[in-house]
XYZ file of C-alpha atoms in Angstrom:
442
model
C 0.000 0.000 0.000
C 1.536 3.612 -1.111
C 2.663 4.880 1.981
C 3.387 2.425 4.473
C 5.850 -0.088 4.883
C 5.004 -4.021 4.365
C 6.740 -6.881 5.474
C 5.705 -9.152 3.048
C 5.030 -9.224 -0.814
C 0.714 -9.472 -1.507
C -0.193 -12.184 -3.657
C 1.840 -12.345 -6.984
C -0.405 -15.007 -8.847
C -3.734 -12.600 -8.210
C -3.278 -10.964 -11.731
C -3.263 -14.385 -13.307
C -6.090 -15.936 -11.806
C -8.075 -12.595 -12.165
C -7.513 -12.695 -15.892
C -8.571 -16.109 -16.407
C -11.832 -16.117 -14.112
C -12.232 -12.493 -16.684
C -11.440 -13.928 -20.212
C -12.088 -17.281 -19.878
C -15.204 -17.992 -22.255
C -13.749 -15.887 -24.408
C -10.033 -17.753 -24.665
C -11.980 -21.069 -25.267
C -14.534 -20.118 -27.057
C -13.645 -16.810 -29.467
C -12.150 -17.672 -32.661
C -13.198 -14.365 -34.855
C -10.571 -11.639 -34.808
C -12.160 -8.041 -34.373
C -10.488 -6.644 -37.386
C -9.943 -7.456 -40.898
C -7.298 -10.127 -40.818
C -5.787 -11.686 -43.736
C -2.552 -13.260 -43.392
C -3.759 -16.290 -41.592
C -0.816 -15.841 -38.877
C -1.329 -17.238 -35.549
C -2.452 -14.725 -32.869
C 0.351 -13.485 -31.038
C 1.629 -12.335 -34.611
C -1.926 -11.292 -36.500
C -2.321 -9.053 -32.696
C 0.359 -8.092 -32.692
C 0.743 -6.444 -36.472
C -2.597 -5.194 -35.921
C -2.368 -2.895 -32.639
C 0.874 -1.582 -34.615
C -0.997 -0.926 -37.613
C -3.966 1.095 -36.411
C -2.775 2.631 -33.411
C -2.606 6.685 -33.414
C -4.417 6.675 -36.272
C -6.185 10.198 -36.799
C -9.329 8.403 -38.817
C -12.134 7.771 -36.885
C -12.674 4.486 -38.277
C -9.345 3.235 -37.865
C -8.889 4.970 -34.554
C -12.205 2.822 -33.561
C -10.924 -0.393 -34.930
C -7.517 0.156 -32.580
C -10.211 0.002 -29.868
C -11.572 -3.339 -31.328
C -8.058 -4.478 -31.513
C -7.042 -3.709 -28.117
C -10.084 -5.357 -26.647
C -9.318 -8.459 -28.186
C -5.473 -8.727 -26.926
C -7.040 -7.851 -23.580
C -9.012 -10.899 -24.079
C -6.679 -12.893 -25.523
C -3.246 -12.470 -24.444
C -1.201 -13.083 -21.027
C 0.417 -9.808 -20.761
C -3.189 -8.172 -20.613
C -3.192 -9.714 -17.145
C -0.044 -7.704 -15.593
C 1.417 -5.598 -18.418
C 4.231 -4.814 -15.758
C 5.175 -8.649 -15.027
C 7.354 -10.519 -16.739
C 5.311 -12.976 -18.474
C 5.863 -14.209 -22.396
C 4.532 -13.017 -24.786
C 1.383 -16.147 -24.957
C -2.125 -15.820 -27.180
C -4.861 -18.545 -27.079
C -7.744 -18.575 -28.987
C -10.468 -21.312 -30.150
C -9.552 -22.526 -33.823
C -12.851 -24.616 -34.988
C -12.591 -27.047 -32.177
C -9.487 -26.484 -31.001
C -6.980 -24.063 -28.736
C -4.535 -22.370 -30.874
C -1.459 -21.437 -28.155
C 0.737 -18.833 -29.740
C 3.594 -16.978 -28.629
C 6.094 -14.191 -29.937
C 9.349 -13.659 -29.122
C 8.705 -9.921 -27.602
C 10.606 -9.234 -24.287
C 8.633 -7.968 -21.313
C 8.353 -4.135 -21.594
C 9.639 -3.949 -18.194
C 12.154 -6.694 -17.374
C 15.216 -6.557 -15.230
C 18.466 -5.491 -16.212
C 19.762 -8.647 -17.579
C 16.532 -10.266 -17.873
C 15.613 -12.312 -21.174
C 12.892 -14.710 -22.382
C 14.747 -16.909 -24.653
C 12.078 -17.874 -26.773
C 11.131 -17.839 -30.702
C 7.991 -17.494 -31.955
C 5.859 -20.672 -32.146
C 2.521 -22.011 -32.093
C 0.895 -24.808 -31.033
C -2.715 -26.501 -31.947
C -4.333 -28.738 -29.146
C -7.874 -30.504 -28.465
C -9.490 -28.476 -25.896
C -9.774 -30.101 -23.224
C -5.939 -30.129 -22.944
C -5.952 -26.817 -22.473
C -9.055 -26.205 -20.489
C -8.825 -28.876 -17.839
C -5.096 -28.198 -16.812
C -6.043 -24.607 -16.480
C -9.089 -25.069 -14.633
C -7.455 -27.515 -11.647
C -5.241 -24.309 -12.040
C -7.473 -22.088 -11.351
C -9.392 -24.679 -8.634
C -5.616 -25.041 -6.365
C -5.084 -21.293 -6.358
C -8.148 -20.627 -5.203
C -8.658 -23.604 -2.688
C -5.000 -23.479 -1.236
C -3.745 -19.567 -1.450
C -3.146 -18.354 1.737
C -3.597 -14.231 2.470
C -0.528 -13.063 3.992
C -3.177 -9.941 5.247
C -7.099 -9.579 5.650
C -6.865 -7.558 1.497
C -5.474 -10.815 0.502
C -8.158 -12.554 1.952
C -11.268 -10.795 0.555
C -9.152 -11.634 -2.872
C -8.929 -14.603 -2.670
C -12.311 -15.254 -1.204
C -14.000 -13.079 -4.106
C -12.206 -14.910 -6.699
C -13.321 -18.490 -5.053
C -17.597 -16.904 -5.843
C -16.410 -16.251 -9.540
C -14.794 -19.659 -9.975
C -18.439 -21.271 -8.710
C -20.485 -18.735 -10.872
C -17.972 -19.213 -13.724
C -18.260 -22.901 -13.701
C -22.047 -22.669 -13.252
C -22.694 -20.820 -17.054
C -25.101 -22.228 -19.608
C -24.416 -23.761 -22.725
C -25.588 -20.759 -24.585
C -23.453 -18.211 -23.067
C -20.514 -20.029 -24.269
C -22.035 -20.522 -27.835
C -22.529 -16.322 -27.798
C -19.047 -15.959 -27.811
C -18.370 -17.889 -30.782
C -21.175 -16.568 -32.980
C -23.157 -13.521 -33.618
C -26.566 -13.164 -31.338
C -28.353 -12.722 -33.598
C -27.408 -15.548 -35.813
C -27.987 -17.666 -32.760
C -31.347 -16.690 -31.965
C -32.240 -17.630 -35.911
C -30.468 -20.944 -36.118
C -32.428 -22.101 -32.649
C -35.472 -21.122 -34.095
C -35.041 -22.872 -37.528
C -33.540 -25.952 -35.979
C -36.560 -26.878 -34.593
C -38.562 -26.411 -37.617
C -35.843 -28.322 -39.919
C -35.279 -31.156 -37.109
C -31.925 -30.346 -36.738
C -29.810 -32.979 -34.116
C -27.863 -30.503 -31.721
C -24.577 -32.562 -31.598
C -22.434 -31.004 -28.914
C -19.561 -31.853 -26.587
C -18.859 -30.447 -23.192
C -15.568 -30.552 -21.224
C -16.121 -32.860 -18.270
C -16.619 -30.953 -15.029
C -15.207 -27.528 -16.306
C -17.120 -24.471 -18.306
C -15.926 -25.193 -21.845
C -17.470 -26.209 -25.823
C -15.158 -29.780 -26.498
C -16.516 -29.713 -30.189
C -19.195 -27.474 -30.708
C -22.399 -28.466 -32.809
C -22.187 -28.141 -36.513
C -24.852 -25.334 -36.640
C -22.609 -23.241 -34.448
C -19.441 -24.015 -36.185
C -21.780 -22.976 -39.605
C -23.576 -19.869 -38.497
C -20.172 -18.899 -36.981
C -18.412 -18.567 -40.250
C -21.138 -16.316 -42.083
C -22.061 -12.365 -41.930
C -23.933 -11.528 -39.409
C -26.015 -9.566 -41.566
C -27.348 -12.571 -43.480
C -30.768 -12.984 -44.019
C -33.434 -15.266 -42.556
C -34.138 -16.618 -46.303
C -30.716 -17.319 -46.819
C -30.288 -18.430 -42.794
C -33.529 -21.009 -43.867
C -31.664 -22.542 -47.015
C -28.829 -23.387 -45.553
C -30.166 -25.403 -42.241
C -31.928 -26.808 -44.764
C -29.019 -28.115 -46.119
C -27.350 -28.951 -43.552
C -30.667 -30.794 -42.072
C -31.043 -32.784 -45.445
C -27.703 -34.555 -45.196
C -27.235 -34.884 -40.895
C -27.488 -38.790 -40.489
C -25.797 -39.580 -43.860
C -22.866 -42.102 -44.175
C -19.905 -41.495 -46.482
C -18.531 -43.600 -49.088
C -15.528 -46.207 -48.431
C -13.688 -44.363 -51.307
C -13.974 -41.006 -50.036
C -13.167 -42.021 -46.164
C -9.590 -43.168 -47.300
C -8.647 -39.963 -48.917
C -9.693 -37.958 -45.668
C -6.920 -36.914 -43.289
C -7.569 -35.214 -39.958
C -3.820 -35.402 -39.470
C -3.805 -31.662 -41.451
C -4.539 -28.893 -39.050
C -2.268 -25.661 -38.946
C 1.010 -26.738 -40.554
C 4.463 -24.332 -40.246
C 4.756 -24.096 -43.954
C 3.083 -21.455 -46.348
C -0.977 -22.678 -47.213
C -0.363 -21.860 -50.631
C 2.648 -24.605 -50.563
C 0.315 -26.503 -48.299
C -2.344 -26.947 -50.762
C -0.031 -27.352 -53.354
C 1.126 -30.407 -52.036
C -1.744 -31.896 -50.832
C -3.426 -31.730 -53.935
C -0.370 -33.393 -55.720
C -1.026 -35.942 -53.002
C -4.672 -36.887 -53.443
C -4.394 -36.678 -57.573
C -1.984 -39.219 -57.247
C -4.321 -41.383 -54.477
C -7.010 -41.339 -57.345
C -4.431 -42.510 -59.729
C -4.996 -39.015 -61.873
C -1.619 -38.636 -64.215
C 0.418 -35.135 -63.558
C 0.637 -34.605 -67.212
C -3.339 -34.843 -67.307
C -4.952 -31.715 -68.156
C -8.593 -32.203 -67.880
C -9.706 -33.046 -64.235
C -13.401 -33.665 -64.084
C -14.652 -32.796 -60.659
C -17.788 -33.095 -61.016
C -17.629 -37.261 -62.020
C -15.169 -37.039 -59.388
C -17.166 -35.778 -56.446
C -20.282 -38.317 -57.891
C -17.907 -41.651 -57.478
C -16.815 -40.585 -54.163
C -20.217 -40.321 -53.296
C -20.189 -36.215 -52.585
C -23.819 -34.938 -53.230
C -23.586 -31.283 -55.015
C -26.439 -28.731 -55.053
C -26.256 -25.347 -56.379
C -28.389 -22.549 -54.819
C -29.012 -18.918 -55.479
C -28.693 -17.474 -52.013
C -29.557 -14.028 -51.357
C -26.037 -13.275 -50.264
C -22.811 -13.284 -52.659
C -20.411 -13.276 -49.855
C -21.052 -17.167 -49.505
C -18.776 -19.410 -52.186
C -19.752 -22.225 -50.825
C -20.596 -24.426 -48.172
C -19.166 -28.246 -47.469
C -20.784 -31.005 -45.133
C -19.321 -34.129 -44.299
C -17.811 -36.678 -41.509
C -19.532 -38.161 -38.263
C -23.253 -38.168 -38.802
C -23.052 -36.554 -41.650
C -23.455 -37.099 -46.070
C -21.058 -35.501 -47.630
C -22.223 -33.132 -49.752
C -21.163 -29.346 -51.459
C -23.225 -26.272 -52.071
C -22.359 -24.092 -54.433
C -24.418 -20.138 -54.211
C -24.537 -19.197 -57.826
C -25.166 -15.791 -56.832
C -21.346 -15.498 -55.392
C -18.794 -14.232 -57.859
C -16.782 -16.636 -58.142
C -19.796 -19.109 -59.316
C -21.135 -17.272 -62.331
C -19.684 -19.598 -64.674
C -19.112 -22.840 -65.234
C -15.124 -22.988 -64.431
C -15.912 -20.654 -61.646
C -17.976 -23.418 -60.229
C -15.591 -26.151 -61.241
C -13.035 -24.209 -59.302
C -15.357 -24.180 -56.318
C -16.135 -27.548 -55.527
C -12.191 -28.517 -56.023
C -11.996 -26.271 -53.461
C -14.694 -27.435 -51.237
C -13.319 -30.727 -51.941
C -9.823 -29.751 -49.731
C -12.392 -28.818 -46.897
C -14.052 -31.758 -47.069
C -10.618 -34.056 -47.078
C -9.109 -31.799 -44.562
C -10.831 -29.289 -42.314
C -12.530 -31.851 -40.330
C -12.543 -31.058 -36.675
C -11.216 -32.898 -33.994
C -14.705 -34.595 -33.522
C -14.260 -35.815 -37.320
C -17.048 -33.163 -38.522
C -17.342 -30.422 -41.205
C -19.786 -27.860 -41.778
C -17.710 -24.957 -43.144
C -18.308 -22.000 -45.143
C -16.445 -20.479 -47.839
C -16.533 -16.752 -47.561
C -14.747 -13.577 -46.185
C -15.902 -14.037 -42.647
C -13.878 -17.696 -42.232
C -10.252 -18.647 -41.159
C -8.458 -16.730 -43.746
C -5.329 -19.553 -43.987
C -7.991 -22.323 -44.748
C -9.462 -20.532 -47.788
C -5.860 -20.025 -49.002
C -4.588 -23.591 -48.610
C -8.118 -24.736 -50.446
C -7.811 -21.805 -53.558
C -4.076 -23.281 -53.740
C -5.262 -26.681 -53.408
C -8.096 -26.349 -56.406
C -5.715 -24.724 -58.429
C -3.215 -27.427 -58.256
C -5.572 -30.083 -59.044
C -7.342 -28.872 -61.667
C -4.157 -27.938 -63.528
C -0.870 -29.309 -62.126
C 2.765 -27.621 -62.566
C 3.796 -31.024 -64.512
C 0.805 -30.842 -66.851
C 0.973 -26.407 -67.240
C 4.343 -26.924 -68.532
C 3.984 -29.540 -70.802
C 1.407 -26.782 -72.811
C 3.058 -22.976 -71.904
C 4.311 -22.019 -75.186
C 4.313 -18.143 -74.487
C 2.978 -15.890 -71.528
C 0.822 -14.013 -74.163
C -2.718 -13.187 -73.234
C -4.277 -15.079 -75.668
C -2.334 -18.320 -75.166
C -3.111 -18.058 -71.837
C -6.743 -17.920 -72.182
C -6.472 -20.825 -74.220
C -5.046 -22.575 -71.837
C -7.237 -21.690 -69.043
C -9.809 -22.976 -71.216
C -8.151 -26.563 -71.672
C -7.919 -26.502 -67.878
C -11.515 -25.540 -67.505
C -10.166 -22.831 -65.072
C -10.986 -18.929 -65.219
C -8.202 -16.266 -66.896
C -7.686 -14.952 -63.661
C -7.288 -17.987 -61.451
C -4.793 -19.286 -63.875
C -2.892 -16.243 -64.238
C -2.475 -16.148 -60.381
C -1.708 -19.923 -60.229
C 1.069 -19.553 -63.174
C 2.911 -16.701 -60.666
C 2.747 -18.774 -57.623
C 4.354 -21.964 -59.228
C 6.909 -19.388 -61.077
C 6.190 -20.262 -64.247
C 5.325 -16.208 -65.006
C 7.634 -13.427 -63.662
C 5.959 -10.226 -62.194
C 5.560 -8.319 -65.127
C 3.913 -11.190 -66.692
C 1.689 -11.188 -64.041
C 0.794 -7.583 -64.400
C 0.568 -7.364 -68.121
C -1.904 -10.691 -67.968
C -3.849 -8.957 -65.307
C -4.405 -5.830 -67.534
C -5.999 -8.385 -70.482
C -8.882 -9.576 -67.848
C -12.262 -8.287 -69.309
């Protein structure tokens, strides 16, 4: 206390605990950054880029999004809890249906002489309950075994024992809130009756936290919240049509839940997992001609292609544990308003169905702006690769003239642009090929 002289130090650990009876829903349970975020970098980095990048910003707009920003660290990252200790510099966030742990290699602003955190930047993806239960017995010892050295210390730790029992005492859907929009969440409970939607969800044994979270969360989670009730009615719907579906032997053995967040580039990432599964379905490198669509019918994945009223949807995949497999394509996105658009689309959807599943073996993902920005890359990379490998491009680049390359987009069944951004990232273009290809769009 200022003033007066103490023979003892007060509780050290009280900004921890604090912190995590604070943020905890939201560190288990938030997944959504509060800005636009598009590298896909884990979130000590993405946080960390992003409070430098807005802050002291004289536009109102940006100056507001700093705000955003900050709350979300607050939420999200150790330091928040004592920005004077000495802790590292840790993140953790919900990723689908896991805990992303992140962690830069910043030194505490206010460390000793001498004092360093030998650390480099990492990341680490784990099922949640390894993270929540650990931290919870945490958060039970401290509180059951902390001694006051004085009657303030006391009242602490006796105040933070009554959160701990109200924390661990919160419904269901106050831990869904934080993953999705409210009012998304409100619509989807309404229409899930209606549609006789199965609620499939997975509690944490004996602590406050979402194990895998129901496939209507995980859905709605992923869209704008400004979507409509038509559109929010079309795709329960779909979802409803193929719950209690099986999947086909063929398709199961090309599915991998072994590919979560890997260290390498997503672009490379999808690059070689596509090389991967074209040569699991025996398809040559040199061919040129991939037909998805006879694909996705032999493996059994069921494709249906709706005008939503939204065209911020590309499309939306289904598959795994109690679930058909199946792909919707909105023909009123963009990207679907022809025919190699849509081609492109349900290669793409095919990577999320082989390898987005969550850790309870489940998909029901959508393809759009609002969505994990690293998974869309790896799939875009991943649909370009397979519908026109390096091996088989190569074998047919003559010249990095426009019209050649429309030709060839055509014998690919791919769109002008796709291709022209597919020929750069496998180096087969240099930059000013790029740009002079770019200028030939229509």
């Amino acid at each position: 206390m200022a003033g007066t002289v103490e023979d003892h130090l007060s509780w050290y650990l009280s900004p921890i605990f604090d912190w995590l009876l604070s943020q905890w829903t939201w560190l288990f349970h938030e997944e959504a950054y509060a800005w636009p975020e598009k590298s896909g970098s884990p979130a000590a980095v993405a946080a960390f880029s992003a409070l430098g990048r807005y802050i002291a910003s004289e536009d109102e707009v940006l100056s507001a999004t700093y705000r955003e920003v900050q709350g979300w660290w607050r939420r999200h990252a150790l330091r928040a809890a004592d920005p004077s200790a000495v802790y590292p510099d840790v993140c953790m966030r919900r990723l689908d249906d896991d805990i992303e742990i992140s962690w830069g290699g910043r030194q505490p602003s206010f460390a000793p002489d001498g004092f360093a955190l030998m650390i480099s930047p990492g990341f680490a993806i784990l099922p949640v309950e390894a993270v929540a239960t650990p931290l919870w017995q945490f958060l039970e010892w401290g509180t059951s075994t902390g001694e006051g050295a004085n009657p303030r210390d006391l009242e602490m730790i006796g105040a933070l024992q009554v959160r701990l029992r109200q924390l661990k005492k919160t419904p269901l859907r106050e831990l869904e809130l934080v993953h999705i929009d409210a009012r998304l969440h409100g619509l989807f409970e309404k229409l899930r009756d209606s549609h006789q939607l199965d609620r499939v969800e997975l509690r944490v044994k004996d602590v406050p936290a979402i194990a895998a979270f129901d496939p209507a969360v995980l859905m709605f989670g992923g869209l704008n919240p400004d979507i409509g009730v038509k559109d929010a009615q079309s795709l329960t719907n779909f979802l409803a049509k193929h719950q209690r579906g099986a999947e086909s032997e063929s398709l199961r053995k090309l599915v991998s839940n072994d590919v979560r967040v890997s260290a390498m580039e997503a672009y490379y990432e999808g690059y070689e997992l596509a090389y991967e599964v074209r040569a699991r379905l025996g398809i040559d490198a040199s061919h040129t001609c991939v037909n998805i669509r006879g694909l996705l019918h032999a493996l059994g994945v069921h494709i249906e292609e709706v005008a939503l009223e939204t065209d911020s949807v590309r499309g939306v995949a289904v598959a795994g544990q109690g679930f058909g497999s199946a792909i919707l394509i909105n023909t009123s996105s963009v990207y679907n308003k022809t025919e190699d658009g849509r081609r492109f689309t349900l290669a793409h959807e095919l990577c999320h169905v082989l390898f987005d599943r969550t850790r309870a073996r489940r998909l029901s993902h959508v393809s759009g702006p609002w969505t994990a920005p690293r998974v869309e890359k790896r799939a875009n990379a991943f649909a370009a690769m397979f519908m026109a490998s390096t091996t088989a491009i190569r074998k047919l680049l003559v010249t990095t003239d426009a019209e050649h390359v429309r030709r060839l987009a055509k014998t690919f069944q791919m769109g002008f642009s796709a291709l022209i951004e597919h020929l750069y990232n496998v180096d087969l273009i240099s930059d000013a090929d790029r740009e002079r290809l770019r200028m030939a769009v229509d």
